[in-house]
Tab-separated table of C-alpha atoms in Angstrom:
chain	number	residue	atom	x	y	z
A	1	MET	CA	98.673	74.280	102.686
A	2	ILE	CA	102.290	73.678	101.795
A	3	THR	CA	104.503	71.355	103.781
A	4	ARG	CA	107.894	72.349	105.127
A	5	ARG	CA	109.540	69.855	102.780
A	6	GLU	CA	107.850	71.439	99.761
A	7	GLY	CA	108.680	74.905	100.995
A	8	ILE	CA	112.415	74.472	101.314
A	9	GLN	CA	113.174	72.054	98.493
A	10	ALA	CA	115.243	73.273	95.527
A	11	ALA	CA	118.459	74.784	96.854
A	12	ALA	CA	118.964	76.628	93.579
A	13	LEU	CA	116.912	77.842	90.659
A	14	THR	CA	118.003	76.608	87.246
A	15	ALA	CA	119.307	79.058	84.710
A	16	LEU	CA	117.297	77.249	82.058
A	17	SER	CA	114.120	78.497	83.739
A	18	TYR	CA	115.188	82.126	83.463
A	19	ALA	CA	113.474	83.991	80.645
A	20	ARG	CA	116.543	86.175	80.059
A	21	VAL	CA	119.721	85.148	81.844
A	22	LEU	CA	121.638	88.172	83.110
A	23	GLY	CA	125.282	88.332	82.212
A	24	ALA	CA	127.882	89.035	84.887
A	25	ASN	CA	128.063	92.724	83.970
A	26	GLU	CA	124.550	93.207	82.630
A	27	ARG	CA	122.131	95.644	84.248
A	28	ALA	CA	118.791	94.299	85.455
A	29	GLN	CA	115.684	95.975	84.061
A	30	LEU	CA	113.510	96.838	87.059
A	31	GLY	CA	109.905	97.857	87.599
A	32	LEU	CA	108.429	99.407	90.757
A	33	ILE	CA	104.900	98.567	91.933
A	34	GLY	CA	103.902	100.873	94.776
A	35	ALA	CA	105.655	104.245	94.698
A	36	GLY	CA	105.089	105.438	98.260
A	37	ASP	CA	107.838	106.516	100.634
A	38	ARG	CA	109.117	102.964	101.214
A	39	GLY	CA	109.006	102.098	97.530
A	40	GLN	CA	110.933	105.232	96.602
A	41	TYR	CA	113.544	104.590	99.278
A	42	VAL	CA	114.209	100.945	98.421
A	43	LEU	CA	114.231	101.890	94.723
A	44	SER	CA	117.018	104.369	95.507
A	45	LEU	CA	119.036	101.519	97.056
A	46	PHE	CA	118.607	99.466	93.890
A	47	GLN	CA	119.836	102.441	91.882
A	48	LYS	CA	122.879	102.937	94.116
A	49	THR	CA	124.118	99.440	93.218
A	50	GLY	CA	124.708	100.674	89.664
A	51	ASP	CA	123.318	97.373	88.418
A	52	VAL	CA	119.743	98.295	87.476
A	53	ASP	CA	117.815	100.423	85.030
A	54	VAL	CA	114.405	101.551	86.301
A	55	ARG	CA	112.162	100.881	83.331
A	56	ALA	CA	108.643	101.225	84.779
A	57	ILE	CA	106.735	102.701	87.735
A	58	CYS	CA	103.214	101.826	88.854
A	59	ASP	CA	101.006	103.454	91.465
A	60	VAL	CA	97.320	104.290	91.913
A	61	TYR	CA	98.246	107.898	92.808
A	62	SER	CA	99.805	109.831	89.948
A	63	GLN	CA	101.332	112.402	92.316
A	64	ARG	CA	103.558	109.632	93.716
A	65	ILE	CA	104.486	108.546	90.209
A	66	ASP	CA	105.519	112.116	89.371
A	67	LYS	CA	107.718	112.266	92.466
A	68	THR	CA	109.352	108.928	91.679
A	69	LEU	CA	110.072	110.049	88.123
A	70	GLU	CA	112.416	112.635	89.618
A	71	GLN	CA	114.719	109.794	90.672
A	72	ALA	CA	114.012	107.621	87.623
A	73	PRO	CA	113.437	109.957	84.679
A	74	GLY	CA	112.378	108.256	81.487
A	75	ALA	CA	110.640	105.316	83.156
A	76	LYS	CA	107.272	104.336	81.743
A	77	THR	CA	104.328	104.885	84.092
A	78	PHE	CA	101.245	102.804	84.832
A	79	GLY	CA	98.200	102.842	87.086
A	80	ASP	CA	97.611	99.081	86.779
A	81	HIS	CA	100.393	96.648	87.707
A	82	ARG	CA	99.214	94.138	85.098
A	83	LYS	CA	100.056	96.582	82.331
A	84	LEU	CA	103.490	97.158	83.827
A	85	LEU	CA	104.082	93.392	83.774
A	86	ASP	CA	103.252	93.342	80.051
A	87	GLU	CA	106.227	95.639	79.438
A	88	ARG	CA	108.804	93.774	77.373
A	89	GLY	CA	112.304	93.349	78.740
A	90	LEU	CA	111.585	93.646	82.458
A	91	ASP	CA	113.674	91.246	84.534
A	92	ALA	CA	112.443	91.997	88.043
A	93	VAL	CA	109.957	94.020	90.063
A	94	LEU	CA	110.085	95.711	93.449
A	95	ILE	CA	106.701	95.498	95.214
A	96	ALA	CA	106.074	98.064	97.951
A	97	THR	CA	102.286	98.253	97.986
A	98	PRO	CA	100.090	98.079	101.098
A	99	ASP	CA	99.763	94.555	102.475
A	100	HIS	CA	96.379	93.781	100.914
A	101	TRP	CA	97.926	93.991	97.428
A	102	HIS	CA	100.985	91.776	98.063
A	103	LYS	CA	99.407	88.484	97.020
A	104	ALA	CA	97.975	89.644	93.693
A	105	THR	CA	100.983	91.678	92.593
A	106	ALA	CA	103.516	89.029	93.622
A	107	ILE	CA	101.709	86.103	91.975
A	108	ASP	CA	101.024	88.080	88.799
A	109	ALA	CA	104.699	89.077	88.601
A	110	LEU	CA	105.956	85.542	89.247
A	111	ASN	CA	103.570	84.117	86.654
A	112	ALA	CA	104.828	86.754	84.215
A	113	GLY	CA	108.354	85.364	84.631
A	114	LYS	CA	109.739	88.212	86.760
A	115	ASP	CA	111.986	87.902	89.778
A	116	VAL	CA	110.382	89.622	92.746
A	117	TYR	CA	111.529	91.683	95.719
A	118	VAL	CA	108.423	92.182	97.883
A	119	GLU	CA	108.232	94.158	101.100
A	120	LYS	CA	107.213	92.431	104.307
A	121	PRO	CA	104.899	91.142	105.546
A	122	LEU	CA	104.562	88.775	102.610
A	123	THR	CA	100.850	88.268	103.261
A	124	ARG	CA	97.791	89.793	104.906
A	125	LEU	CA	96.059	86.423	105.360
A	126	ARG	CA	97.657	83.077	106.304
A	127	GLU	CA	96.170	81.228	103.343
A	128	GLU	CA	97.890	83.587	100.880
A	129	GLY	CA	101.408	82.410	101.742
A	130	PRO	CA	101.334	78.915	100.189
A	131	GLU	CA	99.907	80.370	96.958
A	132	ILE	CA	102.802	82.805	96.580
A	133	VAL	CA	105.380	80.144	97.475
A	134	ARG	CA	103.879	77.817	94.895
A	135	ALA	CA	103.941	80.516	92.198
A	136	ALA	CA	107.637	81.161	92.885
A	137	ARG	CA	108.496	77.458	92.763
A	138	VAL	CA	106.410	76.579	89.697
A	139	ASN	CA	107.816	79.517	87.730
A	140	GLN	CA	111.301	79.027	89.216
A	141	ARG	CA	111.653	82.687	90.134
A	142	VAL	CA	113.848	84.383	92.698
A	143	CYS	CA	111.554	85.910	95.336
A	144	GLN	CA	113.117	87.927	98.140
A	145	VAL	CA	110.956	89.232	101.013
A	146	GLY	CA	112.042	92.532	102.556
A	147	MET	CA	113.142	91.108	105.905
A	148	GLN	CA	116.554	92.719	105.710
A	149	GLN	CA	117.883	91.267	108.973
A	150	ARG	CA	118.607	88.074	106.997
A	151	SER	CA	121.309	89.957	105.058
A	152	GLY	CA	122.579	92.161	107.891
A	153	GLU	CA	126.203	91.613	108.843
A	154	ILE	CA	125.375	92.346	112.483
A	155	TYR	CA	122.874	89.454	112.584
A	156	LEU	CA	124.990	86.995	110.627
A	157	GLU	CA	127.969	87.627	112.898
A	158	ALA	CA	125.993	87.401	116.141
A	159	ARG	CA	124.315	84.147	115.108
A	160	GLU	CA	127.665	82.500	114.362
A	161	ARG	CA	129.494	83.949	117.351
A	162	PHE	CA	126.981	83.286	120.121
A	163	VAL	CA	124.282	80.858	118.984
A	164	LYS	CA	125.942	78.392	116.626
A	165	SER	CA	129.101	78.400	118.738
A	166	GLY	CA	127.090	77.383	121.780
A	167	LEU	CA	128.186	80.367	123.917
A	168	LEU	CA	124.574	81.208	124.746
A	169	GLY	CA	124.021	77.635	125.900
A	170	GLN	CA	120.441	76.383	125.921
A	171	ILE	CA	118.145	79.243	124.892
A	172	THR	CA	114.784	78.931	126.600
A	173	HIS	CA	113.225	82.363	126.029
A	174	VAL	CA	113.394	85.269	123.567
A	175	ASN	CA	111.990	88.772	124.053
A	176	CYS	CA	111.007	90.822	120.987
A	177	ILE	CA	110.363	94.511	121.591
A	178	TRP	CA	108.857	97.188	119.368
A	179	HIS	CA	107.821	100.339	121.212
A	180	SER	CA	106.925	102.946	118.635
A	181	GLY	CA	106.915	106.099	120.737
A	182	PRO	CA	103.948	108.324	121.645
A	183	ALA	CA	100.563	107.383	120.190
A	184	GLN	CA	99.145	109.773	117.629
A	185	ALA	CA	95.734	110.206	116.068
A	186	LEU	CA	95.343	109.041	112.490
A	187	PRO	CA	95.567	111.713	109.790
A	188	ALA	CA	92.292	113.209	108.619
A	189	GLU	CA	93.674	115.109	105.645
A	190	PRO	CA	93.092	115.310	102.782
A	191	ALA	CA	89.410	115.200	103.685
A	192	GLN	CA	88.540	115.079	99.989
A	193	LYS	CA	89.972	112.358	97.809
A	194	PRO	CA	92.612	113.725	95.435
A	195	ALA	CA	91.332	113.700	91.869
A	196	ASN	CA	94.429	111.844	90.631
A	197	LEU	CA	94.120	108.961	93.117
A	198	ASP	CA	92.301	105.844	91.907
A	199	TRP	CA	90.531	104.866	95.143
A	200	VAL	CA	88.726	101.863	93.646
A	201	ARG	CA	92.007	100.486	92.327
A	202	TYR	CA	93.636	101.141	95.706
A	203	LEU	CA	90.967	99.021	97.430
A	204	GLY	CA	91.635	96.253	94.926
A	205	PRO	CA	90.634	92.877	96.421
A	206	LEU	CA	88.871	94.440	99.431
A	207	PRO	CA	85.126	95.165	99.609
A	208	TYR	CA	84.257	98.664	98.450
A	209	ARG	CA	83.967	101.431	100.999
A	210	ASP	CA	83.840	105.195	100.618
A	211	TRP	CA	86.986	107.317	100.635
A	212	ASN	CA	88.703	107.439	104.010
A	213	PRO	CA	91.993	109.360	104.268
A	214	ALA	CA	93.237	107.372	107.268
A	215	ARG	CA	92.864	104.069	105.414
A	216	TYR	CA	95.100	105.454	102.682
A	217	LEU	CA	97.640	107.408	104.725
A	218	ASP	CA	98.002	104.859	107.565
A	219	PHE	CA	96.662	101.549	106.262
A	220	ARG	CA	98.427	99.527	108.982
A	221	ALA	CA	95.959	100.834	111.561
A	222	PHE	CA	93.195	98.760	109.938
A	223	LEU	CA	93.189	94.972	110.032
A	224	ASP	CA	91.388	94.620	106.701
A	225	PHE	CA	94.299	96.422	104.985
A	226	GLY	CA	97.189	94.984	107.003
A	227	GLY	CA	98.123	93.187	110.195
A	228	GLY	CA	98.984	96.058	112.492
A	229	LYS	CA	102.099	95.963	114.638
A	230	LEU	CA	102.270	92.178	114.695
A	231	THR	CA	102.938	91.926	110.968
A	232	ASP	CA	104.660	95.292	110.601
A	233	PHE	CA	107.500	94.776	113.103
A	234	GLY	CA	106.479	91.478	114.644
A	235	ALA	CA	107.219	89.649	111.397
A	236	HIS	CA	110.721	91.163	111.380
A	237	TRP	CA	111.571	90.115	114.916
A	238	LEU	CA	109.956	86.692	114.698
A	239	ASP	CA	112.066	86.076	111.612
A	240	VAL	CA	115.204	86.945	113.594
A	241	VAL	CA	114.129	84.281	116.085
A	242	HIS	CA	113.568	81.797	113.230
A	243	MET	CA	116.971	82.671	111.761
A	244	PHE	CA	118.859	82.205	115.045
A	245	MET	CA	116.932	79.268	116.487
A	246	GLY	CA	116.376	77.162	113.358
A	247	ARG	CA	112.643	76.831	114.106
A	248	ASP	CA	110.214	78.697	111.884
A	249	ALA	CA	106.692	77.986	113.158
A	250	PRO	CA	105.147	78.009	116.643
A	251	LEU	CA	103.217	75.213	118.317
A	252	SER	CA	100.905	77.672	120.050
A	253	VAL	CA	100.326	81.386	120.543
A	254	ALA	CA	98.244	83.514	122.892
A	255	ALA	CA	97.852	87.261	122.365
A	256	ALA	CA	96.102	90.097	124.178
A	257	GLY	CA	95.857	93.835	123.728
A	258	GLY	CA	93.596	96.435	122.232
A	259	VAL	CA	93.039	99.973	121.045
A	260	TYR	CA	93.895	101.511	124.383
A	261	TYR	CA	94.581	105.047	123.161
A	262	ASP	CA	91.092	105.892	121.943
A	263	PHE	CA	91.317	108.757	119.460
A	264	HIS	CA	87.855	107.915	118.060
A	265	ASP	CA	89.414	107.570	114.616
A	266	GLY	CA	88.022	104.124	113.731
A	267	ARG	CA	91.278	102.138	113.859
A	268	THR	CA	90.935	98.369	114.285
A	269	ALA	CA	94.568	97.264	114.750
A	270	PRO	CA	95.616	97.328	118.417
A	271	ASP	CA	98.059	100.037	119.463
A	272	THR	CA	99.107	97.816	122.385
A	273	ILE	CA	99.698	94.092	121.876
A	274	SER	CA	101.466	91.285	123.716
A	275	ALA	CA	101.883	87.764	122.306
A	276	LEU	CA	103.474	84.640	123.763
A	277	PHE	CA	104.619	81.918	121.352
A	278	GLU	CA	105.603	78.353	122.196
A	279	TYR	CA	108.085	76.800	119.729
A	280	PRO	CA	109.307	73.252	119.181
A	281	GLY	CA	112.761	72.883	120.693
A	282	ASN	CA	111.644	73.938	124.168
A	283	PHE	CA	111.685	77.707	124.041
A	284	THR	CA	109.155	80.527	124.187
A	285	VAL	CA	109.041	83.922	122.472
A	286	HIS	CA	107.366	87.051	123.807
A	287	PHE	CA	106.537	89.917	121.453
A	288	SER	CA	105.379	93.223	122.885
A	289	SER	CA	104.524	96.466	121.161
A	290	LEU	CA	103.056	99.617	122.601
A	291	ALA	CA	102.625	103.260	121.829
A	292	ALA	CA	104.340	104.646	124.922
A	293	PRO	CA	105.008	108.279	125.914
A	294	VAL	CA	108.733	107.561	125.663
A	295	ALA	CA	111.300	107.317	122.894
A	296	ALA	CA	110.987	104.452	120.434
A	297	ASP	CA	112.750	101.245	121.495
A	298	TYR	CA	113.255	97.989	119.630
A	299	GLY	CA	115.332	94.825	119.521
A	300	VAL	CA	115.531	91.100	120.226
A	301	GLU	CA	116.873	89.550	123.450
A	302	PHE	CA	117.963	85.897	123.611
A	303	LEU	CA	118.183	84.393	127.100
A	304	GLY	CA	120.223	81.219	127.496
A	305	SER	CA	122.005	79.174	130.129
A	306	GLY	CA	125.285	80.710	128.980
A	307	GLY	CA	124.238	84.352	128.984
A	308	ARG	CA	122.138	87.066	127.361
A	309	LEU	CA	122.348	88.480	123.831
A	310	PHE	CA	120.564	91.692	122.833
A	311	ILE	CA	120.599	92.765	119.192
A	312	ASP	CA	119.070	95.473	117.033
A	313	ARG	CA	119.879	96.594	113.500
A	314	HIS	CA	123.290	98.094	114.281
A	315	ARG	CA	124.467	96.765	117.640
A	316	TYR	CA	124.676	93.649	119.736
A	317	GLU	CA	125.652	93.119	123.362
A	318	PHE	CA	126.485	89.731	124.885
A	319	ARG	CA	126.684	89.270	128.641
A	320	SER	CA	128.049	85.935	129.759
A	321	SER	CA	126.592	84.147	132.779
A	322	GLU	CA	130.163	83.597	134.041
A	323	LYS	CA	130.934	85.660	137.097
A	324	GLY	CA	133.119	88.659	136.350
A	325	ALA	CA	132.940	88.322	132.556
A	326	GLN	CA	132.986	91.598	130.653
A	327	PRO	CA	130.194	92.319	128.162
A	328	VAL	CA	130.961	91.893	124.462
A	329	VAL	CA	129.646	94.864	122.495
A	330	ARG	CA	129.791	95.316	118.740
A	331	PHE	CA	128.479	98.137	116.545
A	332	ILE	CA	128.295	97.760	112.758
A	333	PRO	CA	127.053	100.841	110.880
A	334	GLY	CA	125.432	100.753	107.478
A	335	ASP	CA	122.067	100.136	105.896
A	336	ILE	CA	121.184	96.455	106.070
A	337	THR	CA	118.424	97.017	103.499
A	338	ALA	CA	121.137	97.893	100.973
A	339	GLN	CA	122.827	94.572	101.780
A	340	HIS	CA	119.494	92.804	101.254
A	341	VAL	CA	119.011	94.440	97.850
A	342	ARG	CA	122.542	93.360	96.914
A	343	ASN	CA	121.756	89.758	97.856
A	344	PHE	CA	118.622	89.808	95.700
A	345	LEU	CA	120.443	91.108	92.633
A	346	ASP	CA	123.247	88.578	93.101
A	347	CYS	CA	120.660	85.781	93.214
A	348	CYS	CA	118.970	87.075	90.074
A	349	ARG	CA	122.246	86.201	88.346
A	350	SER	CA	123.259	83.050	90.215
A	351	ARG	CA	119.684	81.645	90.469
A	352	LYS	CA	120.358	80.685	94.088
A	353	LEU	CA	117.706	81.115	96.760
A	354	PRO	CA	118.014	84.549	98.414
A	355	TYR	CA	118.556	85.007	102.142
A	356	ALA	CA	114.881	85.862	102.770
A	357	ASP	CA	113.379	83.467	100.254
A	358	VAL	CA	109.605	83.534	99.804
A	359	TYR	CA	109.106	80.468	101.999
A	360	ILE	CA	111.019	82.113	104.845
A	361	GLY	CA	108.862	85.210	104.399
A	362	HIS	CA	105.731	83.082	104.424
A	363	ARG	CA	106.657	81.397	107.711
A	364	ALA	CA	107.462	84.717	109.421
A	365	ALA	CA	104.163	86.285	108.326
A	366	GLN	CA	102.330	83.108	109.292
A	367	ALA	CA	103.573	83.264	112.899
A	368	ALA	CA	102.560	86.928	113.214
A	369	LEU	CA	99.142	86.273	111.682
A	370	LEU	CA	98.533	83.404	114.106
A	371	ALA	CA	99.026	85.926	116.912
A	372	ASN	CA	96.517	88.261	115.260
A	373	GLN	CA	94.069	85.369	115.082
A	374	SER	CA	94.567	84.701	118.783
A	375	TYR	CA	93.963	88.382	119.555
A	376	LEU	CA	90.784	88.560	117.462
A	377	GLU	CA	89.336	85.271	118.694
A	378	ARG	CA	90.376	85.875	122.303
A	379	ARG	CA	91.775	82.373	122.663
A	380	ARG	CA	95.002	80.420	122.609
A	381	ILE	CA	95.794	79.029	119.135
A	382	ARG	CA	97.384	75.596	118.698
A	383	PHE	CA	99.193	74.995	115.408
A	384	ASP	CA	100.651	72.110	113.389
A	385	PRO	CA	103.866	73.523	111.815
A	386	GLU	CA	104.204	70.702	109.275
A	387	ARG	CA	100.649	70.742	107.920
A	388	GLU	CA	100.212	74.479	108.597
A	389	GLU	CA	96.829	73.911	110.214
A	390	VAL	CA	95.201	75.343	113.320
A	391	LEU	CA	94.324	72.482	115.658
A	392	PRO	CA	91.280	72.082	117.897
A	393	PHE	CA	92.294	73.100	121.391
A	394	SER	CA	91.200	69.728	122.773
A	395	ALA	CA	93.264	67.698	120.256
């Protein structure tokens, strides 16, 4: 358990703590842990800044390493992240592994004196968050979680223009939507484990089980590997709520759903889920996700006494409650993940806390994981945000 005070203290990280202080024009030496599609894409955004050299790549599947070497020729390659962290001269690592590896890779990297950019959700289990936060604070490392809305111009502008200004008035409810499009069966190929994939290493901290292609190709469908839709997109949208509302932990949550599209493929994460959160400050949040036979739809809707604000990653629309008022619509193109990468690299030099600091990432994952707990236990969960403890329902 880590208190809110402990989580947010230290507005900046001291340069004295930095193993090798980057100069203003010096290129950061970067390692990649987890070279799947997301890892390769975010790595490309780091490279586009012109401020990094990719020194090392790690993955349990050598075919993915070979593909990543096409965009980072000359990088050293590893099958064990601990050996990558032993590489001299590395300043930072990008972690894009499946969720069940986030804790071990992040803590090992922080303890090795590296700054860390780790994809969301920060954790697979609630108790992992305080351990990662503590490792970042003790080692005085920059740790950015890949919740890119925190850096997105569209979100920063909308928060200032409609929430902080008071135009939305008193916000009493927020809707978070992630509809992923038509449901599909999990992949069954390759039926045989590729010879150059280290399955035991992939399982890592999880109990051993025989090769299963679905658990490798779509790990988010299994709650022992990840948190399903609640931590995949739910953590993103809940963090937008935390960012706009200034409250980062619920008082209670109740969730319901299930595996309603039964493909008989063994998945354990619900394809349909609905969760209702109660937050201090007198507002509620509803998150819904479903695999519907319609086009994908997503976004966050804030409902206040002064109007309605809907926002996604490129557009917002504000409709005032005043009669006859015209809607305010704004579209800002661009990749907000690139902006998030830029913020991380800037903080590696300045030693300031990044926009999606590890504690912020912990609190977003924590809220989503509380909803998963409610779903699994089929009960309403009451929570103490300060002590980060689940309370007896009768307390």
